[in-house]
Amino acid sequence: MITRRKFLKYSLIGAAGMAVPTGLTVVHGGTPEEAKKKGLRWVFLVDTHKCVGCGLCVKACKQENEIPYDANVSRTWVERYVVTKDGKVHADSPKAARDGFTSPDIDEGHGHKRVIKPEDISKAFFVPKLCNQCENPPCVQVCPVGATYQAKDGVVLVDRTWCIGCGYCIMACPYGVRFFHPVYHTAEKCTFCYHRLGAGMKPACVDACPFGARRIGNLLDPNDPVTRIIEDERVSVLKEEYGTKPQVYYIGLSKEVK
Amino acid sequence: MVHGEIWTLKELFTYPNEYIYWSVQIVMYPFMTGLVAGAFVLSSLYHVFGIKELKEIARFALVFSFALLFAAPMPIMLHLQYPFRGINVMMTPHFTSAIAAFGIVFFTYGAIVASELWFLYRKHFVVKALALRELQDKNMIQWLEYLLYCTLTLGVYDVSEEALHRDEKAIKVLAGVGIPVACFLHGYAGFIFGSVKANALWMTPLMPVIFIMSAIVSGIALCMLTYIVVMEYRKFMIKRARKPWQMSLEEVKGAEMHVVKMTSKYLVLFLVLAITLELLDLIFRGYTAVKSWDVLRTVIYERDFYDIFIMQYGIGNLIPLILFLVPGLTVKRSILGVLLVLFGVFMMRWNVVIGGQAFSLTFAGFMHYTLPIIPHDWETFKEGLGGALSIFAMPFVLFYLISYVFPVFGDAKQEH
């Protein structure tokens, strides 16, 4: 027979025990707001004027992040846009532009190539793409198990040991940056090379770009050159209408960019 | 090879990582949950609203709904890259995700159906258990049966008039609570699609309602089909050798036709509601013509025209509507009608799930899905024709097994 004293004693111990994990999260964890107070929010700046479509960034990314070299998926890619004088927009990204754009013909899938005469072109340019590390990431919202999450500094990460592989996050991303890793079979995405950031290095694509088209910075540091460009110059983001608040800023984005 | 690459054909400008990631099993998932919800709503029409004409099919529909319930999560299991991690949804549910509610909704619904079944069959369990208890020299199977029925009574052997009356009340309450839960179970499957803002075809608040309506349509159709098949079998057995306690052939025929006619009226009602909502969605999209309409129009009116207007609306909706509305309904015509309705609902799911991935996020390219028919590895089996057919066959096998414990037409032998 349990006495009232014992009952109260055990109840208190039980309650205290349950409070430990909650306490731990308070000590260890931290919200994005707290990270902001500490002053770190990774952002990316792409200067499309400087991109020549060489694909060195894609190569570097694949090697750095162990994405099988020949697999038709990539954490980052480069798109080519060719606008002809009749107003038509032609775009492609063969093999995610891993080998650059070696042919002037536009890859239309199924092995179809569209030949465009140079005299018909009114403008043409390249646009590098990567995860936008959105402020309001739809991929994080829809993950049913919380395997994908936003780090305090804004980068969206995937826990490969917890992802169930439902693909809901892939469906939810309006930018098409996610895919199933061909080897690990879990959701995969660009992380701004989070492992390198932690070691004080820059993402592999930033280091690989010979023209300085890709740059990374801390939005909360007013003296960061990237932040100064974002604040002082005319920049834009991709697909703003989805309300995702993307954090990859572009210089020289054209209305034809998808 | 990347997941999805094998069955995806890409055309014009698509992003490099885009493939048809949600394949035939994601078509099967809302199709199966729809059947569960529909079968339950059909059984509730009798229990809650007292529609007497549906009495015979109500009990049948409830047992069938229970069998379907076990099959409903299977497509997801076959779709997941890590099926054994599926349990993570219950362990760390991330409630901003529509899928996270699955565990809670599914088990709530399962508990309601199971309890309703228990109240409905309680008397049967008690009778069986008592009969087996009195039986001398039980063999192994009878011992097992005895144990099973004793367990199923849950220790309650009171089958007095008063107790049975209380059971009926409980059934009514459970069936009443079950309707919104069943609608929620399926409506939330619609929400999974309707809330994906990245997908121009899926994103509409009408999606859950459309899903519920077509779910009820498919549930009623499947119950009618199975009911007719079972009744035909009974007729066949009576023709061969009629037992003295059985109804005569004419009586069975009359009863069958009466049930089919009554049920088909509800089928037509929900079918009209479903078509109306779907057309409203289509007209609204065309009329408002937002940015995505150009690519959607190409998909709906050109690339998927055959799947949408011929297969779904024509063969799956219009023809069965005519079949059921022309006077003088026969059993054969009903069978054709319900088969076409089931096909139509399947095509609707197909056109939503596969059609929603038929165009690129760039709005400047397309993706074509080819269903793997002959599998050459596990992935092409489970996400191919074989996997889909296995899922479709599963509830029938389960129903066959479950109906041993829950006899759907009452134990005529015992009553006599």
mmCIF file of N, CA and C in Angstrom, chain A residues 71-75 77 79 81 91-93 96 107-110 129 136 138 140-146 148 159-168 170-180 182 184-186 239 241-244 258, chain B residues 1-3 5 9-22 26 79-83 85-100 191-193 195-200 202 291 357 361-364 368 379:
data_model
loop_
_atom_site.group_PDB
_atom_site.id
_atom_site.type_symbol
_atom_site.label_atom_id
_atom_site.label_comp_id
_atom_site.label_asym_id
_atom_site.label_seq_id
_atom_site.Cartn_x
_atom_site.Cartn_y
_atom_site.Cartn_z
ATOM 1 N N ALA A 71 25.554 10.716 -61.923
ATOM 2 C CA ALA A 71 24.115 10.724 -61.626
ATOM 3 C C ALA A 71 23.505 12.033 -62.131
ATOM 4 N N ASN A 72 22.284 11.933 -62.680
ATOM 5 C CA ASN A 72 21.648 13.113 -63.261
ATOM 6 C C ASN A 72 20.925 13.957 -62.221
ATOM 7 N N VAL A 73 21.604 14.224 -61.127
ATOM 8 C CA VAL A 73 21.100 15.133 -60.095
ATOM 9 C C VAL A 73 22.286 15.933 -59.580
ATOM 10 N N SER A 74 22.007 17.101 -59.033
ATOM 11 C CA SER A 74 23.101 17.919 -58.514
ATOM 12 C C SER A 74 22.582 18.921 -57.504
ATOM 13 N N ARG A 75 23.420 19.204 -56.494
ATOM 14 C CA ARG A 75 23.016 20.184 -55.476
ATOM 15 C C ARG A 75 22.987 21.589 -56.052
ATOM 16 N N TRP A 77 23.448 23.864 -59.972
ATOM 17 C CA TRP A 77 23.518 23.740 -61.419
ATOM 18 C C TRP A 77 23.527 25.120 -62.050
ATOM 19 N N GLU A 79 22.031 27.321 -65.412
ATOM 20 C CA GLU A 79 21.067 27.335 -66.521
ATOM 21 C C GLU A 79 21.527 28.298 -67.600
ATOM 22 N N TYR A 81 20.182 30.608 -70.753
ATOM 23 C CA TYR A 81 18.988 31.192 -71.378
ATOM 24 C C TYR A 81 19.394 31.853 -72.686
ATOM 25 N N ALA A 91 15.857 27.512 -72.960
ATOM 26 C CA ALA A 91 16.736 27.335 -71.798
ATOM 27 C C ALA A 91 17.109 25.870 -71.650
ATOM 28 N N ASP A 92 18.240 25.616 -71.069
ATOM 29 C CA ASP A 92 18.650 24.240 -70.785
ATOM 30 C C ASP A 92 19.710 24.206 -69.692
ATOM 31 N N SER A 93 19.985 22.996 -69.223
ATOM 32 C CA SER A 93 21.046 22.793 -68.248
ATOM 33 C C SER A 93 21.501 21.337 -68.368
ATOM 34 N N ALA A 96 23.213 19.195 -65.651
ATOM 35 C CA ALA A 96 23.320 20.264 -64.646
ATOM 36 C C ALA A 96 24.476 21.212 -64.943
ATOM 37 N N ASP A 107 19.563 21.897 -75.433
ATOM 38 C CA ASP A 107 19.153 20.521 -75.123
ATOM 39 C C ASP A 107 17.672 20.543 -74.724
ATOM 40 N N GLU A 108 16.832 19.871 -75.523
ATOM 41 C CA GLU A 108 15.386 19.879 -75.216
ATOM 42 C C GLU A 108 14.890 18.534 -74.699
ATOM 43 N N GLY A 109 15.795 17.709 -74.223
ATOM 44 C CA GLY A 109 15.417 16.398 -73.694
ATOM 45 C C GLY A 109 15.148 15.408 -74.814
ATOM 46 N N HIS A 110 15.049 14.105 -74.468
ATOM 47 C CA HIS A 110 14.774 13.068 -75.476
ATOM 48 C C HIS A 110 15.839 13.028 -76.568
ATOM 49 N N LYS A 129 22.226 28.174 -60.074
ATOM 50 C CA LYS A 129 21.150 27.920 -59.106
ATOM 51 C C LYS A 129 21.656 27.030 -57.974
ATOM 52 N N ASN A 136 11.492 31.153 -44.920
ATOM 53 C CA ASN A 136 10.243 30.438 -44.632
ATOM 54 C C ASN A 136 10.211 29.171 -45.485
ATOM 55 N N PRO A 138 9.410 25.906 -47.235
ATOM 56 C CA PRO A 138 8.274 24.984 -47.341
ATOM 57 C C PRO A 138 8.690 23.528 -47.143
ATOM 58 N N VAL A 140 10.842 22.361 -44.974
ATOM 59 C CA VAL A 140 10.876 22.084 -43.533
ATOM 60 C C VAL A 140 9.452 21.943 -43.006
ATOM 61 N N GLN A 141 8.573 22.803 -43.519
ATOM 62 C CA GLN A 141 7.175 22.775 -43.070
ATOM 63 C C GLN A 141 6.531 21.406 -43.323
ATOM 64 N N VAL A 142 6.806 20.806 -44.472
ATOM 65 C CA VAL A 142 6.064 19.591 -44.845
ATOM 66 C C VAL A 142 6.715 18.286 -44.383
ATOM 67 N N CYS A 143 7.956 18.334 -43.881
ATOM 68 C CA CYS A 143 8.599 17.071 -43.463
ATOM 69 C C CYS A 143 7.805 16.454 -42.315
ATOM 70 N N PRO A 144 7.264 15.235 -42.503
ATOM 71 C CA PRO A 144 6.385 14.681 -41.463
ATOM 72 C C PRO A 144 7.108 14.237 -40.197
ATOM 73 N N VAL A 145 8.422 14.051 -40.280
ATOM 74 C CA VAL A 145 9.148 13.535 -39.117
ATOM 75 C C VAL A 145 10.163 14.530 -38.552
ATOM 76 N N GLY A 146 10.243 15.689 -39.136
ATOM 77 C CA GLY A 146 11.211 16.686 -38.660
ATOM 78 C C GLY A 146 12.640 16.332 -39.003
ATOM 79 N N THR A 148 14.161 17.220 -41.714
ATOM 80 C CA THR A 148 14.802 18.378 -42.317
ATOM 81 C C THR A 148 14.458 19.585 -41.458
ATOM 82 N N ASP A 159 18.613 15.396 -41.928
ATOM 83 C CA ASP A 159 19.199 14.341 -41.100
ATOM 84 C C ASP A 159 19.009 13.013 -41.836
ATOM 85 N N ARG A 160 20.091 12.519 -42.416
ATOM 86 C CA ARG A 160 20.000 11.292 -43.226
ATOM 87 C C ARG A 160 19.607 10.075 -42.392
ATOM 88 N N THR A 161 19.829 10.141 -41.082
ATOM 89 C CA THR A 161 19.506 8.973 -40.265
ATOM 90 C C THR A 161 18.028 8.954 -39.876
ATOM 91 N N TRP A 162 17.309 10.043 -40.144
ATOM 92 C CA TRP A 162 15.914 10.103 -39.700
ATOM 93 C C TRP A 162 14.925 10.234 -40.860
ATOM 94 N N CYS A 163 15.440 10.647 -42.041
ATOM 95 C CA CYS A 163 14.582 10.854 -43.216
ATOM 96 C C CYS A 163 13.959 9.525 -43.624
ATOM 97 N N ILE A 164 12.619 9.541 -43.854
ATOM 98 C CA ILE A 164 11.935 8.291 -44.222
ATOM 99 C C ILE A 164 11.847 8.124 -45.742
ATOM 100 N N GLY A 165 12.210 9.179 -46.454
ATOM 101 C CA GLY A 165 12.204 9.086 -47.913
ATOM 102 C C GLY A 165 10.823 9.147 -48.530
ATOM 103 N N CYS A 166 9.967 10.039 -48.015
ATOM 104 C CA CYS A 166 8.617 10.143 -48.584
ATOM 105 C C CYS A 166 8.585 11.063 -49.800
ATOM 106 N N GLY A 167 9.540 11.981 -49.861
ATOM 107 C CA GLY A 167 9.615 12.875 -51.018
ATOM 108 C C GLY A 167 8.708 14.085 -50.939
ATOM 109 N N TYR A 168 8.062 14.289 -49.789
ATOM 110 C CA TYR A 168 7.151 15.429 -49.663
ATOM 111 C C TYR A 168 7.931 16.746 -49.776
ATOM 112 N N ILE A 170 10.611 17.250 -51.474
ATOM 113 C CA ILE A 170 10.998 17.449 -52.873
ATOM 114 C C ILE A 170 9.832 18.102 -53.623
ATOM 115 N N MET A 171 8.618 17.633 -53.295
ATOM 116 C CA MET A 171 7.420 18.171 -53.936
ATOM 117 C C MET A 171 7.166 19.617 -53.521
ATOM 118 N N ALA A 172 7.534 19.942 -52.282
ATOM 119 C CA ALA A 172 7.178 21.243 -51.723
ATOM 120 C C ALA A 172 8.121 22.357 -52.168
ATOM 121 N N CYS A 173 9.309 22.012 -52.652
ATOM 122 C CA CYS A 173 10.286 23.045 -53.005
ATOM 123 C C CYS A 173 9.959 23.633 -54.382
ATOM 124 N N PRO A 174 9.671 24.927 -54.449
ATOM 125 C CA PRO A 174 9.330 25.514 -55.760
ATOM 126 C C PRO A 174 10.546 25.680 -56.667
ATOM 127 N N TYR A 175 11.746 25.486 -56.127
ATOM 128 C CA TYR A 175 12.964 25.739 -56.890
ATOM 129 C C TYR A 175 13.586 24.453 -57.440
ATOM 130 N N GLY A 176 13.027 23.312 -57.080
ATOM 131 C CA GLY A 176 13.529 22.033 -57.594
ATOM 132 C C GLY A 176 14.939 21.715 -57.154
ATOM 133 N N VAL A 177 15.325 22.136 -55.958
ATOM 134 C CA VAL A 177 16.708 21.899 -55.539
ATOM 135 C C VAL A 177 16.887 20.543 -54.849
ATOM 136 N N ARG A 178 15.769 19.924 -54.466
ATOM 137 C CA ARG A 178 15.903 18.670 -53.717
ATOM 138 C C ARG A 178 15.769 17.442 -54.612
ATOM 139 N N PHE A 179 16.359 16.349 -54.166
ATOM 140 C CA PHE A 179 16.283 15.070 -54.884
ATOM 141 C C PHE A 179 16.637 13.964 -53.907
ATOM 142 N N PHE A 180 16.432 12.711 -54.330
ATOM 143 C CA PHE A 180 16.855 11.586 -53.496
ATOM 144 C C PHE A 180 18.315 11.265 -53.811
ATOM 145 N N PRO A 182 21.369 9.303 -54.707
ATOM 146 C CA PRO A 182 21.406 8.002 -55.387
ATOM 147 C C PRO A 182 21.997 6.884 -54.530
ATOM 148 N N TYR A 184 22.442 7.193 -50.715
ATOM 149 C CA TYR A 184 21.833 7.126 -49.379
ATOM 150 C C TYR A 184 20.313 7.019 -49.415
ATOM 151 N N HIS A 185 19.708 7.337 -50.550
ATOM 152 C CA HIS A 185 18.244 7.239 -50.747
ATOM 153 C C HIS A 185 17.445 8.113 -49.782
ATOM 154 N N THR A 186 18.060 9.160 -49.280
ATOM 155 C CA THR A 186 17.322 10.125 -48.453
ATOM 156 C C THR A 186 17.295 11.458 -49.197
ATOM 157 N N LYS A 239 11.428 33.614 -57.646
ATOM 158 C CA LYS A 239 10.060 33.195 -57.293
ATOM 159 C C LYS A 239 9.596 33.735 -55.938
ATOM 160 N N GLU A 241 6.960 35.164 -55.289
ATOM 161 C CA GLU A 241 5.510 35.028 -55.101
ATOM 162 C C GLU A 241 5.109 33.843 -54.219
ATOM 163 N N TYR A 242 6.037 32.911 -53.997
ATOM 164 C CA TYR A 242 5.696 31.753 -53.156
ATOM 165 C C TYR A 242 5.797 32.061 -51.660
ATOM 166 N N GLY A 243 6.287 33.227 -51.342
ATOM 167 C CA GLY A 243 6.362 33.611 -49.930
ATOM 168 C C GLY A 243 7.401 32.845 -49.132
ATOM 169 N N THR A 244 8.402 32.312 -49.824
ATOM 170 C CA THR A 244 9.405 31.506 -49.127
ATOM 171 C C THR A 244 10.550 32.357 -48.567
ATOM 172 N N LYS A 258 13.511 31.282 -65.024
ATOM 173 C CA LYS A 258 12.444 30.459 -64.427
ATOM 174 C C LYS A 258 12.797 30.125 -62.988
ATOM 175 N N MET B 1 21.348 4.657 -60.549
ATOM 176 C CA MET B 1 20.344 5.540 -61.169
ATOM 177 C C MET B 1 19.552 6.288 -60.086
ATOM 178 N N VAL B 2 19.181 7.499 -60.431
ATOM 179 C CA VAL B 2 18.455 8.332 -59.476
ATOM 180 C C VAL B 2 17.017 7.830 -59.365
ATOM 181 N N HIS B 3 16.460 7.894 -58.159
ATOM 182 C CA HIS B 3 15.077 7.449 -57.975
ATOM 183 C C HIS B 3 14.153 8.283 -58.861
ATOM 184 N N GLU B 5 14.185 8.341 -62.140
ATOM 185 C CA GLU B 5 14.723 8.591 -63.483
ATOM 186 C C GLU B 5 14.238 7.546 -64.487
ATOM 187 N N LEU B 9 10.298 10.706 -68.464
ATOM 188 C CA LEU B 9 10.826 11.243 -69.720
ATOM 189 C C LEU B 9 10.710 12.762 -69.627
ATOM 190 N N LYS B 10 11.841 13.435 -69.782
ATOM 191 C CA LYS B 10 11.816 14.895 -69.645
ATOM 192 C C LYS B 10 11.850 15.558 -71.019
ATOM 193 N N GLU B 11 11.090 16.627 -71.111
ATOM 194 C CA GLU B 11 10.977 17.319 -72.385
ATOM 195 C C GLU B 11 11.122 18.814 -72.181
ATOM 196 N N LEU B 12 11.772 19.480 -73.118
ATOM 197 C CA LEU B 12 12.023 20.928 -73.069
ATOM 198 C C LEU B 12 12.772 21.288 -71.783
ATOM 199 N N PHE B 13 12.494 22.451 -71.191
ATOM 200 C CA PHE B 13 13.346 22.902 -70.083
ATOM 201 C C PHE B 13 12.781 22.488 -68.725
ATOM 202 N N THR B 14 13.461 21.556 -68.084
ATOM 203 C CA THR B 14 13.099 21.161 -66.716
ATOM 204 C C THR B 14 14.351 21.339 -65.857
ATOM 205 N N TYR B 15 14.153 21.520 -64.550
ATOM 206 C CA TYR B 15 15.310 21.602 -63.663
ATOM 207 C C TYR B 15 15.999 20.225 -63.618
ATOM 208 N N PRO B 16 17.328 20.211 -63.401
ATOM 209 C CA PRO B 16 18.050 18.925 -63.452
ATOM 210 C C PRO B 16 17.540 17.881 -62.439
ATOM 211 N N ASN B 17 17.073 18.334 -61.273
ATOM 212 C CA ASN B 17 16.680 17.364 -60.236
ATOM 213 C C ASN B 17 15.221 16.936 -60.325
ATOM 214 N N GLU B 18 14.505 17.422 -61.299
ATOM 215 C CA GLU B 18 13.073 17.108 -61.377
ATOM 216 C C GLU B 18 12.831 15.736 -62.001
ATOM 217 N N TYR B 19 12.081 14.938 -61.306
ATOM 218 C CA TYR B 19 11.632 13.643 -61.831
ATOM 219 C C TYR B 19 10.233 13.397 -61.290
ATOM 220 N N ILE B 20 9.570 12.341 -61.786
ATOM 221 C CA ILE B 20 8.275 11.969 -61.214
ATOM 222 C C ILE B 20 8.601 11.197 -59.928
ATOM 223 N N TYR B 21 8.674 11.905 -58.818
ATOM 224 C CA TYR B 21 9.051 11.237 -57.562
ATOM 225 C C TYR B 21 7.857 10.515 -56.951
ATOM 226 N N TRP B 22 6.668 11.054 -57.159
ATOM 227 C CA TRP B 22 5.464 10.424 -56.613
ATOM 228 C C TRP B 22 4.799 9.629 -57.727
ATOM 229 N N ILE B 26 1.498 6.495 -54.968
ATOM 230 C CA ILE B 26 0.860 7.700 -54.410
ATOM 231 C C ILE B 26 -0.498 7.916 -55.089
ATOM 232 N N HIS B 79 5.973 2.985 -51.111
ATOM 233 C CA HIS B 79 6.543 4.177 -51.746
ATOM 234 C C HIS B 79 7.791 4.683 -51.012
ATOM 235 N N LEU B 80 7.783 4.575 -49.683
ATOM 236 C CA LEU B 80 8.877 5.144 -48.884
ATOM 237 C C LEU B 80 10.228 4.545 -49.264
ATOM 238 N N GLN B 81 11.239 5.398 -49.284
ATOM 239 C CA GLN B 81 12.590 4.900 -49.524
ATOM 240 C C GLN B 81 13.062 4.092 -48.312
ATOM 241 N N TYR B 82 12.568 4.472 -47.138
ATOM 242 C CA TYR B 82 12.905 3.732 -45.911
ATOM 243 C C TYR B 82 11.615 3.313 -45.207
ATOM 244 N N PRO B 83 10.977 2.235 -45.679
ATOM 245 C CA PRO B 83 9.679 1.857 -45.092
ATOM 246 C C PRO B 83 9.758 1.553 -43.599
ATOM 247 N N ARG B 85 11.410 3.051 -41.469
ATOM 248 C CA ARG B 85 11.461 4.288 -40.683
ATOM 249 C C ARG B 85 10.095 4.967 -40.648
ATOM 250 N N GLY B 86 9.123 4.360 -41.321
ATOM 251 C CA GLY B 86 7.780 4.952 -41.358
ATOM 252 C C GLY B 86 7.242 5.232 -39.965
ATOM 253 N N ILE B 87 7.654 4.430 -39.018
ATOM 254 C CA ILE B 87 7.203 4.564 -37.627
ATOM 255 C C ILE B 87 7.650 5.904 -37.035
ATOM 256 N N ASN B 88 8.695 6.508 -37.643
ATOM 257 C CA ASN B 88 9.166 7.825 -37.167
ATOM 258 C C ASN B 88 8.044 8.859 -37.160
ATOM 259 N N VAL B 89 7.055 8.656 -38.060
ATOM 260 C CA VAL B 89 5.934 9.610 -38.124
ATOM 261 C C VAL B 89 5.181 9.627 -36.793
ATOM 262 N N MET B 90 5.125 8.477 -36.128
ATOM 263 C CA MET B 90 4.449 8.421 -34.819
ATOM 264 C C MET B 90 5.400 8.878 -33.702
ATOM 265 N N MET B 91 6.712 8.613 -33.899
ATOM 266 C CA MET B 91 7.669 8.916 -32.828
ATOM 267 C C MET B 91 7.994 10.397 -32.746
ATOM 268 N N THR B 92 8.248 11.000 -33.892
ATOM 269 C CA THR B 92 8.543 12.446 -33.882
ATOM 270 C C THR B 92 7.641 13.142 -34.904
ATOM 271 N N PRO B 93 6.347 13.144 -34.645
ATOM 272 C CA PRO B 93 5.468 13.809 -35.623
ATOM 273 C C PRO B 93 5.761 15.298 -35.694
ATOM 274 N N HIS B 94 5.916 15.783 -36.904
ATOM 275 C CA HIS B 94 6.226 17.198 -37.102
ATOM 276 C C HIS B 94 4.937 17.833 -37.591
ATOM 277 N N PHE B 95 4.210 18.445 -36.661
ATOM 278 C CA PHE B 95 2.806 18.754 -36.926
ATOM 279 C C PHE B 95 2.549 19.871 -37.921
ATOM 280 N N THR B 96 3.603 20.529 -38.423
ATOM 281 C CA THR B 96 3.326 21.493 -39.490
ATOM 282 C C THR B 96 3.116 20.752 -40.811
ATOM 283 N N SER B 97 3.425 19.437 -40.816
ATOM 284 C CA SER B 97 3.257 18.645 -42.033
ATOM 285 C C SER B 97 1.916 17.928 -42.016
ATOM 286 N N ALA B 98 1.247 17.934 -43.169
ATOM 287 C CA ALA B 98 -0.053 17.258 -43.249
ATOM 288 C C ALA B 98 0.107 15.752 -43.015
ATOM 289 N N ILE B 99 1.212 15.176 -43.464
ATOM 290 C CA ILE B 99 1.394 13.727 -43.328
ATOM 291 C C ILE B 99 1.545 13.328 -41.854
ATOM 292 N N ALA B 100 2.058 14.251 -41.021
ATOM 293 C CA ALA B 100 2.311 13.918 -39.615
ATOM 294 C C ALA B 100 1.032 13.517 -38.886
ATOM 295 N N PHE B 191 -5.733 17.329 -48.528
ATOM 296 C CA PHE B 191 -4.965 18.477 -48.023
ATOM 297 C C PHE B 191 -3.473 18.311 -48.315
ATOM 298 N N ILE B 192 -2.984 17.053 -48.239
ATOM 299 C CA ILE B 192 -1.567 16.775 -48.529
ATOM 300 C C ILE B 192 -1.207 17.346 -49.899
ATOM 301 N N PHE B 193 -2.113 17.182 -50.856
ATOM 302 C CA PHE B 193 -1.849 17.698 -52.201
ATOM 303 C C PHE B 193 -2.212 19.186 -52.295
ATOM 304 N N SER B 195 -2.221 21.556 -50.351
ATOM 305 C CA SER B 195 -1.433 22.559 -49.636
ATOM 306 C C SER B 195 -0.026 22.724 -50.204
ATOM 307 N N VAL B 196 0.304 21.979 -51.257
ATOM 308 C CA VAL B 196 1.642 22.124 -51.840
ATOM 309 C C VAL B 196 1.649 23.363 -52.744
ATOM 310 N N LYS B 197 2.168 24.459 -52.198
ATOM 311 C CA LYS B 197 2.087 25.709 -52.966
ATOM 312 C C LYS B 197 3.001 25.693 -54.181
ATOM 313 N N ALA B 198 4.000 24.802 -54.173
ATOM 314 C CA ALA B 198 4.915 24.747 -55.309
ATOM 315 C C ALA B 198 4.248 24.122 -56.529
ATOM 316 N N ASN B 199 3.146 23.382 -56.316
ATOM 317 C CA ASN B 199 2.522 22.688 -57.438
ATOM 318 C C ASN B 199 1.252 23.405 -57.879
ATOM 319 N N ALA B 200 1.323 23.951 -59.086
ATOM 320 C CA ALA B 200 0.231 24.799 -59.582
ATOM 321 C C ALA B 200 -1.075 24.016 -59.760
ATOM 322 N N TRP B 202 -2.026 21.242 -58.017
ATOM 323 C CA TRP B 202 -2.546 20.723 -56.752
ATOM 324 C C TRP B 202 -3.122 21.810 -55.860
ATOM 325 N N LYS B 291 -0.430 32.933 -63.689
ATOM 326 C CA LYS B 291 0.827 32.648 -64.379
ATOM 327 C C LYS B 291 0.949 31.198 -64.866
ATOM 328 N N GLN B 357 2.566 16.279 -61.804
ATOM 329 C CA GLN B 357 4.015 16.251 -62.033
ATOM 330 C C GLN B 357 4.337 16.199 -63.525
ATOM 331 N N LEU B 361 8.565 22.645 -62.841
ATOM 332 C CA LEU B 361 8.468 23.838 -61.988
ATOM 333 C C LEU B 361 8.894 25.091 -62.757
ATOM 334 N N THR B 362 9.565 24.876 -63.896
ATOM 335 C CA THR B 362 9.970 26.019 -64.719
ATOM 336 C C THR B 362 8.784 26.560 -65.510
ATOM 337 N N PHE B 363 7.701 25.814 -65.586
ATOM 338 C CA PHE B 363 6.531 26.094 -66.441
ATOM 339 C C PHE B 363 6.937 26.110 -67.918
ATOM 340 N N ALA B 364 8.123 25.573 -68.220
ATOM 341 C CA ALA B 364 8.596 25.628 -69.600
ATOM 342 C C ALA B 364 9.011 24.241 -70.088
ATOM 343 N N HIS B 368 7.013 13.078 -68.573
ATOM 344 C CA HIS B 368 6.050 12.032 -68.897
ATOM 345 C C HIS B 368 6.362 10.794 -68.064
ATOM 346 N N GLU B 379 12.476 -2.028 -57.030
ATOM 347 C CA GLU B 379 11.894 -0.690 -57.149
ATOM 348 C C GLU B 379 10.852 -0.627 -58.271
#
